[in-house]
Every structure is written in C-alpha cells, then in structure tokens.
Amino acid sequence: MGTKSMNATFLPYSIPIIELIAVIFATVHFKKYAASNERYFLYFLWFTFLIDVTGTILNHFSIDNKLVYEVFTIGSFLFYFYWFNTILKNKTFKRIAKFSAIMFLGVTLIAYILPSYGGQGYAFVTGAICILLLTFLHLFQLLRGDEILVVKYKLSFWITTALLLFYVGIIPLILLSQYLNVEGASRTVIFISLNIILYGCYIIGFIWTKKKYNRF
C-alpha cells in the first residue's frame, strides 16, 4: 500500500481517534471537575465521539452523513453558548451569551429557508465568531479575577483557550478556502491539525486542573 493510499485510509479515522484519547482523559480525571459546570463536557465529548464514529461509518458505506453533522453542529454551538452563560459572572456578558445563541439560531433558520443566502457556512461562521467573542470575555474575566495566579489549574481556562485557538483557525479556512484553493487532502490535514490543537488543550486541562479551583 502506497503512502497516499495509507493517508487516504487513515485520515477519516484520525479525528475519532483524537476524540477518544481526549474523552478517556476526561473520564479518568472527572473527579477533579465533577462539581463544576465543566462536568457537562464529559458527556458532550462522549456524544461528540459517538457522532463522529457514526458519521465515519456512514461515510465508509457511502451513506450521506450531512444531516447528522448539521444537526450536531447546531447542538454543539448551543451547548457552548449554554456553558459560557453558566461560567460568565457579569450580567452583561451573560446577556451577550444568550443573544449569541438567539442570533446563531436566527442565521441558521435563514440559511435553511433561503439556501441561496449563503447556506450553513454563514451559520457556522456566525456561531464561530460568537464563540470567539465569548472566549475573550471569559479570559478577560479570569485575568481580572482573584485566581489569575492559578488560572492554569482551572479547566475552564483550558477549554476556553482550546476553543479560541480552534475557531481562530477554522474561520479563515471556511471563508477563504475557495479563494486559496485549499481543498481535498490539504483542507483535511488543516482541519485535523486544528482538532489536534483543540483536543490537545482539553487533555492538558484535564491533566493540569485541580479540584479546588473548579468550584463553579
């Protein structure tokens, strides 16, 4: 089997493998954050892993998995908006999280009703930009708080950092790929690399976090 053939065979399974590694760490270290709002991430990561396994299996048998991922994408954004709403203390920041969810749903609805408007790409970018805004708000909250010296032990810091790095990379990929001729294997490699960064930060967070700093 040639190198190109091996890469083509391995690439579809790489993201579920990365997710499985992350979810194992999340499960092993669950006691550290079981009393915090980050506890929901354990269930979310398991669900994400199962969705990607399902999508990979459907793709293997040449069954269209587009609907599965579209529904999951909507659900994952709403989960992030909910999580940020629970961890942001400032009332204005909380309102921004709620408004972000409403705006994302509105753009998503328009994308389904008027596909010519821009499709799900615009809805995804809208959600991604909102997530970026919320990551900045949470980091601002952490860096101005009393726990700035121990921020590396807070799981929310690592999750927020992971989301920040992932969406900073994915937004240009979605918006500019057609203009930069980034398609096929190149696009897949970039996407996998961003997922490695995302789940790598999650894993570091699960390892580094300490129970006493995950009180909410």
Tab-separated table of C-alpha atoms in Angstrom:
chain	number	residue	atom	x	y	z
A	1	MET	CA	0.000	0.000	0.000
A	2	GLY	CA	1.480	3.365	-1.041
A	3	THR	CA	1.860	6.391	1.209
A	4	LYS	CA	-1.009	8.277	-0.444
A	5	SER	CA	-3.277	5.262	-0.087
A	6	MET	CA	-2.344	4.850	3.563
A	7	ASN	CA	-3.045	8.542	4.230
A	8	ALA	CA	-6.416	8.317	2.491
A	9	THR	CA	-7.293	5.308	4.626
A	10	PHE	CA	-6.118	6.801	7.924
A	11	LEU	CA	-7.379	10.390	7.630
A	12	PRO	CA	-11.128	9.645	8.026
A	13	TYR	CA	-10.432	7.833	11.307
A	14	SER	CA	-7.924	10.270	12.795
A	15	ILE	CA	-10.406	12.689	14.378
A	16	PRO	CA	-12.430	9.973	16.186
A	17	ILE	CA	-9.119	8.590	17.498
A	18	ILE	CA	-8.097	12.036	18.789
A	19	GLU	CA	-11.529	12.453	20.373
A	20	LEU	CA	-11.340	9.039	22.023
A	21	ILE	CA	-7.986	9.912	23.616
A	22	ALA	CA	-9.444	13.184	24.932
A	23	VAL	CA	-12.586	11.555	26.279
A	24	ILE	CA	-10.525	8.902	28.091
A	25	PHE	CA	-8.568	11.656	29.866
A	26	ALA	CA	-11.834	13.467	30.602
A	27	THR	CA	-13.267	10.315	32.176
A	28	VAL	CA	-10.146	9.437	34.181
A	29	HIS	CA	-9.898	12.951	35.666
A	30	PHE	CA	-13.644	13.507	36.087
A	31	LYS	CA	-13.461	13.744	39.891
A	32	LYS	CA	-11.399	16.921	39.569
A	33	TYR	CA	-14.242	18.837	37.940
A	34	ALA	CA	-17.337	16.816	38.855
A	35	ALA	CA	-18.739	19.665	40.972
A	36	SER	CA	-18.163	22.369	38.347
A	37	ASN	CA	-20.032	23.460	35.235
A	38	GLU	CA	-17.307	21.772	33.203
A	39	ARG	CA	-18.717	18.385	34.207
A	40	TYR	CA	-21.068	18.616	31.228
A	41	PHE	CA	-18.063	18.448	28.926
A	42	LEU	CA	-17.546	14.779	29.766
A	43	TYR	CA	-20.974	13.928	28.343
A	44	PHE	CA	-20.502	16.345	25.460
A	45	LEU	CA	-17.159	14.791	24.485
A	46	TRP	CA	-18.583	11.267	24.604
A	47	PHE	CA	-21.507	12.409	22.457
A	48	THR	CA	-19.135	14.117	20.015
A	49	PHE	CA	-17.062	10.951	19.738
A	50	LEU	CA	-20.140	8.801	19.052
A	51	ILE	CA	-21.393	11.259	16.428
A	52	ASP	CA	-18.052	11.220	14.607
A	53	VAL	CA	-17.881	7.432	14.744
A	54	THR	CA	-21.399	7.292	13.304
A	55	GLY	CA	-20.500	9.808	10.607
A	56	THR	CA	-17.343	7.890	9.709
A	57	ILE	CA	-19.244	4.601	9.446
A	58	LEU	CA	-21.928	6.177	7.253
A	59	ASN	CA	-19.256	7.673	5.014
A	60	HIS	CA	-17.483	4.306	4.791
A	61	PHE	CA	-20.662	2.780	3.364
A	62	SER	CA	-21.217	5.787	1.069
A	63	ILE	CA	-24.270	6.917	3.049
A	64	ASP	CA	-24.842	10.668	3.214
A	65	ASN	CA	-23.925	11.892	6.721
A	66	LYS	CA	-24.540	15.589	6.062
A	67	LEU	CA	-27.729	15.786	8.144
A	68	VAL	CA	-26.054	14.096	11.125
A	69	TYR	CA	-23.272	16.682	11.196
A	70	GLU	CA	-25.560	19.641	10.538
A	71	VAL	CA	-27.793	18.763	13.494
A	72	PHE	CA	-24.759	18.073	15.677
A	73	THR	CA	-23.129	21.381	14.715
A	74	ILE	CA	-26.240	23.295	15.771
A	75	GLY	CA	-26.409	21.358	19.032
A	76	SER	CA	-22.711	21.834	19.794
A	77	PHE	CA	-22.883	25.603	19.332
A	78	LEU	CA	-25.928	25.789	21.593
A	79	PHE	CA	-24.064	23.730	24.193
A	80	TYR	CA	-21.124	26.142	24.113
A	81	PHE	CA	-23.438	29.134	24.435
A	82	TYR	CA	-25.137	27.497	27.423
A	83	TRP	CA	-21.789	26.697	29.042
A	84	PHE	CA	-20.477	30.233	28.643
A	85	ASN	CA	-23.702	31.561	30.108
A	86	THR	CA	-23.114	29.424	33.208
A	87	ILE	CA	-19.489	30.494	33.753
A	88	LEU	CA	-19.688	34.190	32.896
A	89	LYS	CA	-20.406	36.211	36.038
A	90	ASN	CA	-21.026	39.658	34.590
A	91	LYS	CA	-24.710	40.166	33.739
A	92	THR	CA	-23.840	41.945	30.507
A	93	PHE	CA	-21.584	39.064	29.485
A	94	LYS	CA	-24.414	36.622	30.220
A	95	ARG	CA	-26.760	38.637	28.034
A	96	ILE	CA	-24.205	38.520	25.237
A	97	ALA	CA	-24.080	34.717	25.543
A	98	LYS	CA	-27.876	34.492	25.336
A	99	PHE	CA	-28.051	36.940	22.438
A	100	SER	CA	-25.344	34.959	20.627
A	101	ALA	CA	-27.459	31.814	20.868
A	102	ILE	CA	-30.532	33.625	19.537
A	103	MET	CA	-28.600	35.241	16.683
A	104	PHE	CA	-26.992	31.923	15.730
A	105	LEU	CA	-30.378	30.194	15.632
A	106	GLY	CA	-31.772	33.047	13.547
A	107	VAL	CA	-28.975	32.854	10.971
A	108	THR	CA	-29.272	29.052	10.904
A	109	LEU	CA	-33.024	29.277	10.264
A	110	ILE	CA	-32.480	31.769	7.445
A	111	ALA	CA	-29.808	29.500	5.959
A	112	TYR	CA	-32.307	26.626	5.798
A	113	ILE	CA	-35.174	28.725	4.459
A	114	LEU	CA	-33.026	30.640	1.956
A	115	PRO	CA	-30.130	28.371	0.896
A	116	SER	CA	-29.012	30.957	-1.663
A	117	TYR	CA	-28.379	33.332	1.251
A	118	GLY	CA	-25.145	31.524	1.987
A	119	GLY	CA	-26.060	28.138	3.368
A	120	GLN	CA	-24.748	26.555	6.530
A	121	GLY	CA	-21.313	28.098	6.011
A	122	TYR	CA	-22.593	31.508	7.115
A	123	ALA	CA	-24.402	29.971	10.077
A	124	PHE	CA	-21.224	28.185	11.158
A	125	VAL	CA	-19.097	31.317	10.826
A	126	THR	CA	-21.689	33.313	12.786
A	127	GLY	CA	-21.587	30.762	15.596
A	128	ALA	CA	-17.789	30.627	15.493
A	129	ILE	CA	-17.437	34.415	15.740
A	130	CYS	CA	-19.835	34.456	18.689
A	131	ILE	CA	-17.803	31.728	20.407
A	132	LEU	CA	-14.629	33.757	19.847
A	133	LEU	CA	-16.257	36.784	21.465
A	134	LEU	CA	-17.314	34.704	24.471
A	135	THR	CA	-13.825	33.227	24.846
A	136	PHE	CA	-12.390	36.748	25.051
A	137	LEU	CA	-14.992	37.705	27.650
A	138	HIS	CA	-14.214	34.667	29.784
A	139	LEU	CA	-10.451	35.169	29.546
A	140	PHE	CA	-10.978	38.819	30.482
A	141	GLN	CA	-12.998	37.632	33.488
A	142	LEU	CA	-10.294	35.165	34.540
A	143	LEU	CA	-7.379	37.545	34.109
A	144	ARG	CA	-9.112	40.256	36.127
A	145	GLY	CA	-10.213	37.891	38.884
A	146	ASP	CA	-8.610	36.783	42.127
A	147	GLU	CA	-7.440	33.476	40.667
A	148	ILE	CA	-5.166	34.842	37.955
A	149	LEU	CA	-2.098	33.228	39.571
A	150	VAL	CA	-3.693	29.783	39.463
A	151	VAL	CA	-5.552	30.145	36.184
A	152	LYS	CA	-3.621	27.241	34.643
A	153	TYR	CA	-5.299	24.921	37.135
A	154	LYS	CA	-8.818	25.935	36.082
A	155	LEU	CA	-10.343	23.637	33.495
A	156	SER	CA	-12.474	26.455	32.094
A	157	PHE	CA	-9.276	28.285	31.110
A	158	TRP	CA	-8.039	25.372	29.016
A	159	ILE	CA	-11.421	24.775	27.407
A	160	THR	CA	-11.695	28.456	26.530
A	161	THR	CA	-8.139	28.507	25.158
A	162	ALA	CA	-8.889	25.409	23.079
A	163	LEU	CA	-11.998	26.984	21.574
A	164	LEU	CA	-10.158	30.244	20.905
A	165	LEU	CA	-7.314	28.549	19.018
A	166	PHE	CA	-9.651	26.236	17.106
A	167	TYR	CA	-12.039	28.904	15.872
A	168	VAL	CA	-9.280	31.408	15.093
A	169	GLY	CA	-8.019	28.774	12.665
A	170	ILE	CA	-11.300	27.394	11.354
A	171	ILE	CA	-12.950	30.706	10.427
A	172	PRO	CA	-10.345	31.654	7.773
A	173	LEU	CA	-10.406	28.058	6.500
A	174	ILE	CA	-14.170	28.232	5.934
A	175	LEU	CA	-14.180	31.745	4.475
A	176	LEU	CA	-11.036	31.663	2.340
A	177	SER	CA	-10.571	28.039	1.262
A	178	GLN	CA	-12.317	28.557	-2.075
A	179	TYR	CA	-10.138	31.576	-2.833
A	180	LEU	CA	-6.878	29.987	-1.665
A	181	ASN	CA	-7.596	26.681	-3.420
A	182	VAL	CA	-7.433	24.759	-0.147
A	183	GLU	CA	-9.429	21.638	-0.920
A	184	GLY	CA	-9.237	17.872	-0.611
A	185	ALA	CA	-6.370	16.446	1.413
A	186	SER	CA	-4.895	19.862	2.265
A	187	ARG	CA	-8.159	21.038	3.786
A	188	THR	CA	-8.497	17.765	5.701
A	189	VAL	CA	-4.959	18.000	7.105
A	190	ILE	CA	-5.568	21.573	8.300
A	191	PHE	CA	-8.865	20.544	9.884
A	192	ILE	CA	-7.234	17.583	11.636
A	193	SER	CA	-4.398	19.822	12.862
A	194	LEU	CA	-6.917	22.240	14.375
A	195	ASN	CA	-8.649	19.322	16.081
A	196	ILE	CA	-5.321	18.161	17.499
A	197	ILE	CA	-4.850	21.649	18.968
A	198	LEU	CA	-8.429	21.683	20.291
A	199	TYR	CA	-8.321	18.288	21.977
A	200	GLY	CA	-4.690	18.723	22.977
A	201	CYS	CA	-5.681	21.752	25.057
A	202	TYR	CA	-8.579	19.782	26.517
A	203	ILE	CA	-6.223	16.974	27.522
A	204	ILE	CA	-3.738	19.393	29.116
A	205	GLY	CA	-6.633	20.908	31.021
A	206	PHE	CA	-7.856	17.561	32.321
A	207	ILE	CA	-4.334	16.683	33.461
A	208	TRP	CA	-3.407	20.063	34.979
A	209	THR	CA	-6.689	21.019	36.599
A	210	LYS	CA	-7.104	20.789	40.358
A	211	LYS	CA	-10.361	20.104	42.120
A	212	LYS	CA	-10.227	23.108	44.462
A	213	TYR	CA	-10.079	25.521	41.520
A	214	ASN	CA	-13.157	24.064	39.821
A	215	ARG	CA	-15.779	25.182	42.294
A	216	PHE	CA	-18.252	26.556	39.750
